[in-house]
CSV table of C-alpha atoms and ligand atoms in Angstrom, one decimal:
chain,number,residue,atom,x,y,z
P,171,MET,CA,0.0,0.1,0.1
P,172,LEU,CA,1.1,3.4,-0.7
P,173,ILE,CA,1.5,5.8,2.2
P,174,LEU,CA,-0.1,9.1,0.9
P,175,SER,CA,-0.7,12.1,3.0
P,176,ARG,CA,-3.5,13.0,0.6
P,177,ARG,CA,-5.9,11.0,-1.2
P,178,PRO,CA,-8.3,13.3,-3.1
P,179,ARG,CA,-10.6,10.2,-3.9
P,180,ARG,CA,-11.7,10.1,-0.5
P,181,ASN,CA,-13.9,13.1,-1.0
P,182,ARG,CA,-15.4,11.3,-4.0
P,183,ILE,CA,-16.1,8.0,-2.2
P,184,SER,CA,-20.1,8.4,-2.1
P,185,ALA,CA,-22.9,10.4,-3.3
P,186,GLY,CA,-23.3,11.9,0.1
P,187,LEU,CA,-19.7,13.1,0.3
P,188,ARG,CA,-19.6,14.2,-3.3
P,189,ASP,CA,-22.6,16.4,-2.7
P,190,MET,CA,-21.3,17.6,0.6
P,191,VAL,CA,-18.0,19.0,-0.9
P,192,ALA,CA,-19.5,20.1,-4.1
P,193,GLU,CA,-18.2,23.7,-4.9
P,194,ASN,CA,-21.2,24.8,-7.0
P,195,THR,CA,-24.8,23.9,-7.4
P,196,LEU,CA,-27.6,24.5,-9.8
P,197,SER,CA,-30.8,25.7,-8.6
P,198,VAL,CA,-34.2,26.7,-10.4
P,199,ASN,CA,-33.5,30.3,-9.0
P,200,ASP,CA,-30.6,30.6,-11.4
P,201,PHE,CA,-32.6,30.3,-14.6
P,202,ILE,CA,-34.3,32.5,-16.9
P,203,PHE,CA,-36.2,30.7,-19.5
P,204,PRO,CA,-36.2,32.4,-23.1
P,205,MET,CA,-39.6,32.2,-24.7
P,206,PHE,CA,-40.9,33.1,-28.3
P,207,VAL,CA,-44.0,34.6,-29.0
P,208,GLN,CA,-45.8,35.0,-32.4
P,209,GLU,CA,-49.1,36.2,-33.7
P,210,GLY,CA,-52.4,34.4,-34.0
P,211,SER,CA,-54.2,32.1,-31.6
P,212,GLY,CA,-53.9,28.3,-30.6
P,213,ALA,CA,-50.4,28.3,-32.2
P,214,LYS,CA,-47.6,26.2,-30.9
P,215,VAL,CA,-44.9,25.8,-33.5
P,216,GLU,CA,-41.8,23.8,-33.0
P,217,ILE,CA,-38.6,25.5,-34.0
P,218,ARG,CA,-37.0,23.2,-36.5
P,219,SER,CA,-33.4,23.7,-35.2
P,220,MET,CA,-34.6,23.5,-31.7
P,221,PRO,CA,-36.4,20.4,-30.8
P,222,GLY,CA,-38.7,20.8,-27.8
P,223,ILE,CA,-38.6,24.7,-28.1
P,224,PHE,CA,-41.8,26.4,-29.5
P,225,ARG,CA,-43.0,29.6,-30.6
P,226,TYR,CA,-46.4,30.4,-28.9
P,227,SER,CA,-49.3,32.7,-29.8
P,228,LEU,CA,-50.2,34.7,-26.8
P,229,ASP,CA,-53.0,32.4,-25.5
P,230,THR,CA,-50.9,29.3,-25.7
P,231,LEU,CA,-47.9,31.2,-24.2
P,232,LEU,CA,-49.8,32.0,-21.0
P,233,THR,CA,-50.8,28.4,-20.6
P,234,GLU,CA,-47.3,27.3,-21.2
P,235,ILE,CA,-46.0,29.9,-18.6
P,236,GLU,CA,-48.2,28.3,-16.0
P,237,ASP,CA,-46.3,25.1,-16.6
P,238,VAL,CA,-43.0,26.9,-16.4
P,239,VAL,CA,-43.9,28.4,-13.1
P,240,ALA,CA,-45.0,25.0,-12.0
P,241,HIS,CA,-41.4,23.9,-12.6
P,242,GLY,CA,-40.3,26.5,-10.1
P,243,ILE,CA,-38.8,28.8,-12.7
P,244,ARG,CA,-39.1,32.5,-11.6
P,245,SER,CA,-38.1,34.3,-14.7
P,246,VAL,CA,-38.6,34.3,-18.4
P,247,CYS,CA,-37.2,36.4,-21.2
P,248,LEU,CA,-39.5,37.0,-24.2
P,249,PHE,CA,-38.5,37.4,-27.9
P,250,PRO,CA,-41.2,38.2,-30.5
P,251,ASN,CA,-41.5,36.7,-34.1
P,252,TYR,CA,-43.0,39.2,-36.5
P,253,PRO,CA,-44.1,38.4,-40.2
P,254,GLU,CA,-42.0,40.2,-42.9
P,255,SER,CA,-44.9,42.5,-43.6
P,256,LYS,CA,-44.6,44.2,-40.2
P,257,LYS,CA,-40.8,44.8,-40.6
P,258,ASP,CA,-39.3,48.1,-41.9
P,259,SER,CA,-35.9,49.7,-42.1
P,260,VAL,CA,-36.4,51.6,-38.7
P,261,GLY,CA,-38.3,48.9,-36.8
P,262,SER,CA,-41.5,51.0,-36.4
P,263,GLU,CA,-43.5,48.0,-35.1
P,264,SER,CA,-41.2,47.8,-31.9
P,265,ILE,CA,-42.8,51.0,-30.4
P,266,ARG,CA,-46.2,50.8,-31.8
P,267,GLU,CA,-48.9,50.9,-29.1
P,268,GLY,CA,-50.8,47.7,-28.9
P,269,THR,CA,-48.1,45.7,-30.8
P,270,LEU,CA,-47.9,42.0,-30.1
P,271,TYR,CA,-44.8,42.2,-28.0
P,272,LEU,CA,-45.9,44.9,-25.7
P,273,ARG,CA,-49.3,43.2,-25.2
P,274,ALA,CA,-47.6,40.0,-24.4
P,275,LEU,CA,-45.5,41.8,-21.8
P,276,SER,CA,-48.3,43.3,-20.0
P,277,GLU,CA,-50.5,40.1,-20.3
P,278,ILE,CA,-47.9,38.1,-18.7
P,279,LYS,CA,-47.2,40.6,-15.9
P,280,ASN,CA,-51.0,40.8,-15.4
P,281,LYS,CA,-51.3,37.1,-15.1
P,282,PHE,CA,-48.1,36.4,-13.2
P,283,PRO,CA,-47.2,39.4,-11.3
P,284,GLU,CA,-44.4,37.6,-9.2
P,285,LEU,CA,-42.6,36.3,-12.4
P,286,VAL,CA,-39.6,38.3,-13.3
P,287,VAL,CA,-40.1,39.3,-16.9
P,288,MET,CA,-37.1,40.3,-18.9
P,289,THR,CA,-37.3,41.9,-22.5
P,290,ASP,CA,-35.2,42.1,-25.7
P,291,VAL,CA,-34.2,45.5,-26.8
P,292,ALA,CA,-32.7,45.3,-30.4
P,293,LEU,CA,-34.1,46.1,-33.8
P,294,ASP,CA,-33.7,42.5,-35.6
P,295,PRO,CA,-37.1,41.2,-35.0
P,296,TYR,CA,-38.6,44.3,-36.5
P,297,SER,CA,-35.9,45.2,-39.1
P,298,SER,CA,-36.4,44.5,-42.9
P,299,ASP,CA,-32.6,44.4,-42.9
P,300,GLY,CA,-32.5,41.9,-40.1
P,301,HIS,CA,-29.9,43.9,-38.2
P,302,ASP,CA,-30.0,45.0,-34.6
P,303,GLY,CA,-29.5,48.7,-35.6
P,304,ILE,CA,-30.7,51.0,-38.4
P,305,VAL,CA,-28.8,50.5,-41.7
P,306,LYS,CA,-27.8,53.2,-44.0
P,307,ASP,CA,-25.8,52.6,-47.2
P,308,GLY,CA,-24.8,49.1,-45.9
P,309,LYS,CA,-23.7,50.5,-42.4
P,310,ILE,CA,-25.3,50.0,-39.2
P,311,LEU,CA,-25.7,53.5,-37.8
P,312,ASN,CA,-25.0,53.6,-33.9
P,313,ASP,CA,-26.5,56.9,-32.4
P,314,GLU,CA,-29.6,56.8,-34.6
P,315,SER,CA,-30.2,53.2,-33.5
P,316,VAL,CA,-29.8,54.2,-29.9
P,317,GLU,CA,-32.6,56.7,-30.1
P,318,VAL,CA,-34.9,54.0,-31.3
P,319,LEU,CA,-33.7,51.4,-28.7
P,320,VAL,CA,-34.3,54.0,-26.0
P,321,LYS,CA,-38.0,54.6,-27.1
P,322,MET,CA,-38.3,50.6,-27.2
P,323,ALA,CA,-37.0,50.2,-23.8
P,324,VAL,CA,-39.3,52.8,-22.2
P,325,ALA,CA,-42.3,51.2,-24.0
P,326,GLN,CA,-41.5,47.7,-22.5
P,327,ALA,CA,-41.0,49.3,-19.1
P,328,LYS,CA,-44.5,50.9,-19.5
P,329,ALA,CA,-45.8,47.5,-20.4
P,330,GLY,CA,-44.5,46.1,-17.1
P,331,ALA,CA,-41.1,44.6,-17.8
P,332,ASP,CA,-38.9,44.0,-14.8
P,333,ILE,CA,-35.5,43.6,-16.6
P,334,ILE,CA,-34.7,45.4,-19.9
P,335,GLY,CA,-32.3,43.5,-22.1
P,336,PRO,CA,-30.4,45.5,-24.7
P,337,SER,CA,-28.9,42.7,-27.0
P,338,ASP,CA,-27.9,45.2,-29.7
P,339,MET,CA,-24.4,46.1,-28.8
P,340,MET,CA,-24.7,49.7,-30.0
P,341,ASP,CA,-22.2,52.1,-28.0
P,342,GLY,CA,-23.8,54.2,-25.4
P,343,ARG,CA,-27.0,52.5,-25.2
P,344,VAL,CA,-27.1,51.3,-21.6
P,345,GLY,CA,-26.6,55.0,-20.4
P,346,ALA,CA,-29.2,56.5,-22.7
P,347,ILE,CA,-31.7,53.7,-21.7
P,348,ARG,CA,-30.9,54.2,-18.0
P,349,ARG,CA,-31.5,58.0,-18.3
P,350,ALA,CA,-34.6,57.7,-20.2
P,351,LEU,CA,-36.2,55.0,-17.7
P,352,ASP,CA,-35.3,57.4,-14.9
P,353,GLU,CA,-36.8,60.3,-16.5
P,354,GLU,CA,-40.0,58.5,-17.1
P,355,GLY,CA,-40.1,57.3,-13.5
P,356,PHE,CA,-39.1,53.7,-14.0
P,357,ILE,CA,-36.2,54.0,-11.4
P,358,ASN,CA,-36.8,50.3,-10.5
P,359,THR,CA,-36.7,48.8,-14.0
P,360,SER,CA,-33.5,46.9,-14.2
P,361,ILE,CA,-31.0,46.7,-17.0
P,362,MET,CA,-29.2,43.4,-17.9
P,363,ALA,CA,-26.6,44.6,-20.4
P,364,TYR,CA,-25.6,42.3,-23.2
P,365,THR,CA,-22.0,43.4,-22.2
P,366,ALA,CA,-19.8,40.7,-24.1
P,367,LYS,CA,-22.0,39.7,-26.9
P,368,TYR,CA,-19.8,37.9,-29.5
P,369,ALA,CA,-20.4,37.7,-33.3
P,370,SER,CA,-21.1,33.9,-33.1
P,371,ALA,CA,-22.2,31.1,-35.3
P,372,PHE,CA,-24.3,29.7,-32.4
P,373,TYR,CA,-27.1,32.0,-32.8
P,374,GLY,CA,-28.3,30.3,-36.1
P,375,PRO,CA,-31.3,28.3,-34.4
P,376,PHE,CA,-32.5,31.5,-32.6
P,377,ARG,CA,-32.6,33.4,-36.1
P,378,ASP,CA,-34.7,30.4,-37.3
P,379,ALA,CA,-37.1,30.9,-34.5
P,380,LEU,CA,-37.5,34.8,-35.1
P,381,GLU,CA,-36.9,34.4,-39.0
P,382,SER,CA,-34.5,37.4,-38.2
P,383,ALA,CA,-31.2,36.4,-40.0
P,384,PRO,CA,-29.4,39.6,-41.5
P,385,LYS,CA,-30.5,40.2,-45.1
P,386,PHE,CA,-26.8,41.1,-45.9
P,387,GLY,CA,-23.4,41.0,-44.3
P,388,ASP,CA,-23.0,39.8,-40.7
P,389,LYS,CA,-23.0,41.5,-37.3
P,390,LYS,CA,-19.2,41.8,-36.8
P,391,THR,CA,-19.3,45.7,-36.8
P,392,TYR,CA,-21.2,45.7,-33.5
P,393,GLN,CA,-20.9,42.1,-31.9
P,394,MET,CA,-17.4,41.2,-30.5
P,395,ASN,CA,-14.6,39.1,-32.2
P,396,PRO,CA,-14.6,35.7,-30.7
P,397,ALA,CA,-10.8,36.1,-30.5
P,398,ASN,CA,-11.0,38.9,-27.7
P,399,VAL,CA,-11.3,38.9,-24.0
P,400,LYS,CA,-9.8,42.1,-22.8
P,401,GLU,CA,-12.2,43.9,-25.0
P,402,ALA,CA,-15.0,42.4,-22.8
P,403,LEU,CA,-13.5,44.3,-19.9
P,404,VAL,CA,-13.8,47.5,-22.0
P,405,GLU,CA,-17.6,46.8,-22.6
P,406,ALA,CA,-18.2,45.9,-18.9
P,407,GLU,CA,-16.3,49.1,-17.7
P,408,LEU,CA,-18.6,51.1,-19.9
P,409,ASP,CA,-21.9,49.1,-19.0
P,410,TYR,CA,-20.8,49.5,-15.1
P,411,ALA,CA,-20.3,53.2,-15.6
P,412,GLU,CA,-23.6,53.7,-17.7
P,413,GLY,CA,-25.7,52.0,-15.0
P,414,ALA,CA,-26.1,48.3,-15.8
P,415,ASP,CA,-27.4,46.0,-13.2
P,416,ILE,CA,-26.3,42.8,-14.4
P,417,LEU,CA,-23.6,42.0,-17.0
P,418,MET,CA,-24.1,39.3,-19.5
P,419,VAL,CA,-21.7,37.2,-21.4
P,420,LYS,CA,-23.1,35.6,-24.6
P,421,PRO,CA,-22.8,32.8,-25.8
P,422,ALA,CA,-21.7,31.0,-22.7
P,423,PHE,CA,-20.3,27.7,-23.4
P,424,SER,CA,-17.3,28.8,-25.6
P,425,TYR,CA,-16.9,31.7,-23.5
P,426,LEU,CA,-16.5,30.4,-20.0
P,427,ASP,CA,-13.2,32.3,-19.6
P,428,VAL,CA,-15.0,35.6,-20.4
P,429,ILE,CA,-17.6,34.9,-17.7
P,430,LYS,CA,-14.8,34.3,-15.2
P,431,THR,CA,-13.0,37.5,-16.3
P,432,LEU,CA,-16.0,39.6,-15.7
P,433,LYS,CA,-16.8,37.7,-12.3
P,434,ASP,CA,-13.3,38.3,-11.1
P,435,ASN,CA,-13.2,42.0,-12.1
P,436,PHE,CA,-16.7,43.3,-11.4
P,437,ASP,CA,-19.0,43.4,-8.3
P,438,LEU,CA,-22.0,43.1,-10.4
P,439,PRO,CA,-24.0,39.8,-10.8
P,440,VAL,CA,-22.9,38.2,-14.1
P,441,SER,CA,-25.2,36.3,-16.3
P,442,ALA,CA,-24.6,33.6,-19.0
P,443,TYR,CA,-26.7,33.2,-22.2
P,444,ASN,CA,-26.6,29.5,-23.0
P,445,VAL,CA,-27.7,30.2,-26.7
P,446,SER,CA,-29.8,28.5,-29.1
P,447,GLY,CA,-26.9,26.7,-31.0
P,448,GLU,CA,-25.6,25.3,-27.8
P,449,TYR,CA,-28.9,23.8,-27.0
P,450,ALA,CA,-29.1,22.4,-30.6
P,451,MET,CA,-25.8,20.7,-30.5
P,452,ILE,CA,-26.7,18.7,-27.4
P,453,LYS,CA,-30.2,17.8,-28.6
P,454,ALA,CA,-28.8,16.7,-31.9
P,455,ALA,CA,-26.1,14.5,-30.5
P,456,ALA,CA,-28.6,13.1,-28.0
P,457,GLN,CA,-31.2,12.3,-30.6
P,458,ASN,CA,-28.5,10.4,-32.6
P,459,GLY,CA,-27.6,8.6,-29.4
P,460,TRP,CA,-24.2,10.0,-29.4
P,461,ILE,CA,-24.4,11.5,-25.8
P,462,ASP,CA,-26.6,11.3,-22.9
P,463,GLY,CA,-28.7,14.6,-23.4
P,464,ASP,CA,-29.7,15.1,-19.8
P,465,LYS,CA,-26.2,14.6,-18.3
P,466,ALA,CA,-24.5,16.8,-21.1
P,467,MET,CA,-27.1,19.3,-20.4
P,468,MET,CA,-26.5,19.4,-16.5
P,469,GLU,CA,-22.6,19.4,-17.2
P,470,MET,CA,-23.0,22.4,-19.6
P,471,LEU,CA,-25.0,24.2,-17.1
P,472,ILE,CA,-22.8,23.6,-14.0
P,473,SER,CA,-19.7,24.7,-16.0
P,474,MET,CA,-21.2,28.0,-16.4
P,475,LYS,CA,-21.8,28.2,-12.5
P,476,ARG,CA,-18.2,27.1,-12.0
P,477,ALA,CA,-16.9,29.8,-14.3
P,478,GLY,CA,-18.8,32.3,-12.2
P,479,ALA,CA,-22.2,32.9,-13.6
P,480,ASP,CA,-24.9,33.9,-11.2
P,481,ILE,CA,-27.8,33.7,-13.7
P,482,ILE,CA,-28.1,31.4,-16.6
P,483,LEU,CA,-30.4,32.1,-19.5
P,484,SER,CA,-31.1,28.8,-21.1
P,485,TYR,CA,-33.6,26.9,-23.3
P,486,PHE,CA,-32.8,24.0,-21.1
P,487,ALA,CA,-34.3,25.8,-18.1
P,488,LYS,CA,-37.6,23.8,-17.9
P,489,GLU,CA,-35.9,20.5,-18.5
P,490,ALA,CA,-33.1,21.0,-15.9
P,491,ALA,CA,-35.7,22.2,-13.5
P,492,ALA,CA,-37.5,19.0,-13.8
P,493,LEU,CA,-34.3,17.0,-13.1
P,494,LEU,CA,-33.4,19.3,-10.1
P,495,ASN,CA,-37.0,18.9,-8.8
P,496,GLN,CA,-36.7,15.1,-8.9
P,497,ALA,CA,-33.4,15.0,-7.1
H,194,PBG,C1,-30.5,39.6,-31.6
H,194,PBG,C2,-30.3,38.5,-30.6
H,194,PBG,C3,-29.8,37.3,-31.0
H,194,PBG,C4,-30.0,36.4,-29.8
H,194,PBG,C5,-30.6,37.2,-28.9
H,194,PBG,N1,-30.9,38.4,-29.4
H,194,PBG,C6,-29.2,36.8,-32.1
H,194,PBG,C7,-28.3,37.7,-33.0
H,194,PBG,O1,-27.5,38.6,-32.3
H,194,PBG,O2,-28.2,37.6,-34.2
H,194,PBG,C8,-29.5,34.9,-29.7
H,194,PBG,C9,-30.0,34.0,-28.8
H,194,PBG,C10,-29.7,32.8,-29.0
H,194,PBG,O3,-28.9,32.2,-30.1
H,194,PBG,O4,-30.3,31.8,-28.2
H,194,PBG,N2,-30.6,40.9,-30.9
């Protein structure tokens, strides 16, 4: 027998011990469940590239949220799918009174006042160009876009949103939104800044869900280069200074180092967006029998906690909650 002063395996000897010494845990409190709303009634349309995830009309959405809440999930983030006919170059539909998205937000808050409802602020669901800002001569205009985004944020706050989520990556938008919210009296409406949002191929399935892919080019002049991490600190310093309440890293799984960097350098909560392509990869491999989907899902999610995420936006939220509730 070896005489060893340390046998790290002793702390792994039984399930009880392993759980006792676990450094990180997942809880339903960590999750925000992203959901998709579309026009019509009685609709529940599965996203081709996201098995198990659906677009709902407002009536079926409210029924589904009952089930989400029954799973113990306390927050959702809503994204709209609009038909091409409602899109234009300045995203007018985004701030039209009575538009589907704003109606959905207020109905959700009416029916589920305790639910923390997060929004999306960006032009892409409403833009005939499929970009997050206003396009002119093939360029995405920053300051002109921020003007619209600010109006969108205020409209969403009026509709009852708890957390405003600017996902557009225009410069200066967090400060401009904060100022406008305060001026309108929404001092308690929170901002979760998409601080380090990368120009990622992992958003593909989401763009299927919204039918919002860019009509030309890509998003590299506003979303970050996957090669960079120091640049995430620059973005975080700005979002912090401009008044963000929570800093987000997106995508999550290929960017765990970025999550850790923000967590180590800032005293704000950090959220991780476990994006559509990350969900799709696990689903596809599991459907092929190549990996154990449940185990891979839980491992992916705990890796985000380990990296330092306090909050996880994930299409897995409901499935993961079901497993956590069983345990
Ligand atoms: C766009 C937006 C995107 C996502 C959320 N908001 C995609 C994009 O930037 O093109 C992606 C979410 C996901 O992939 O799950 N404002």
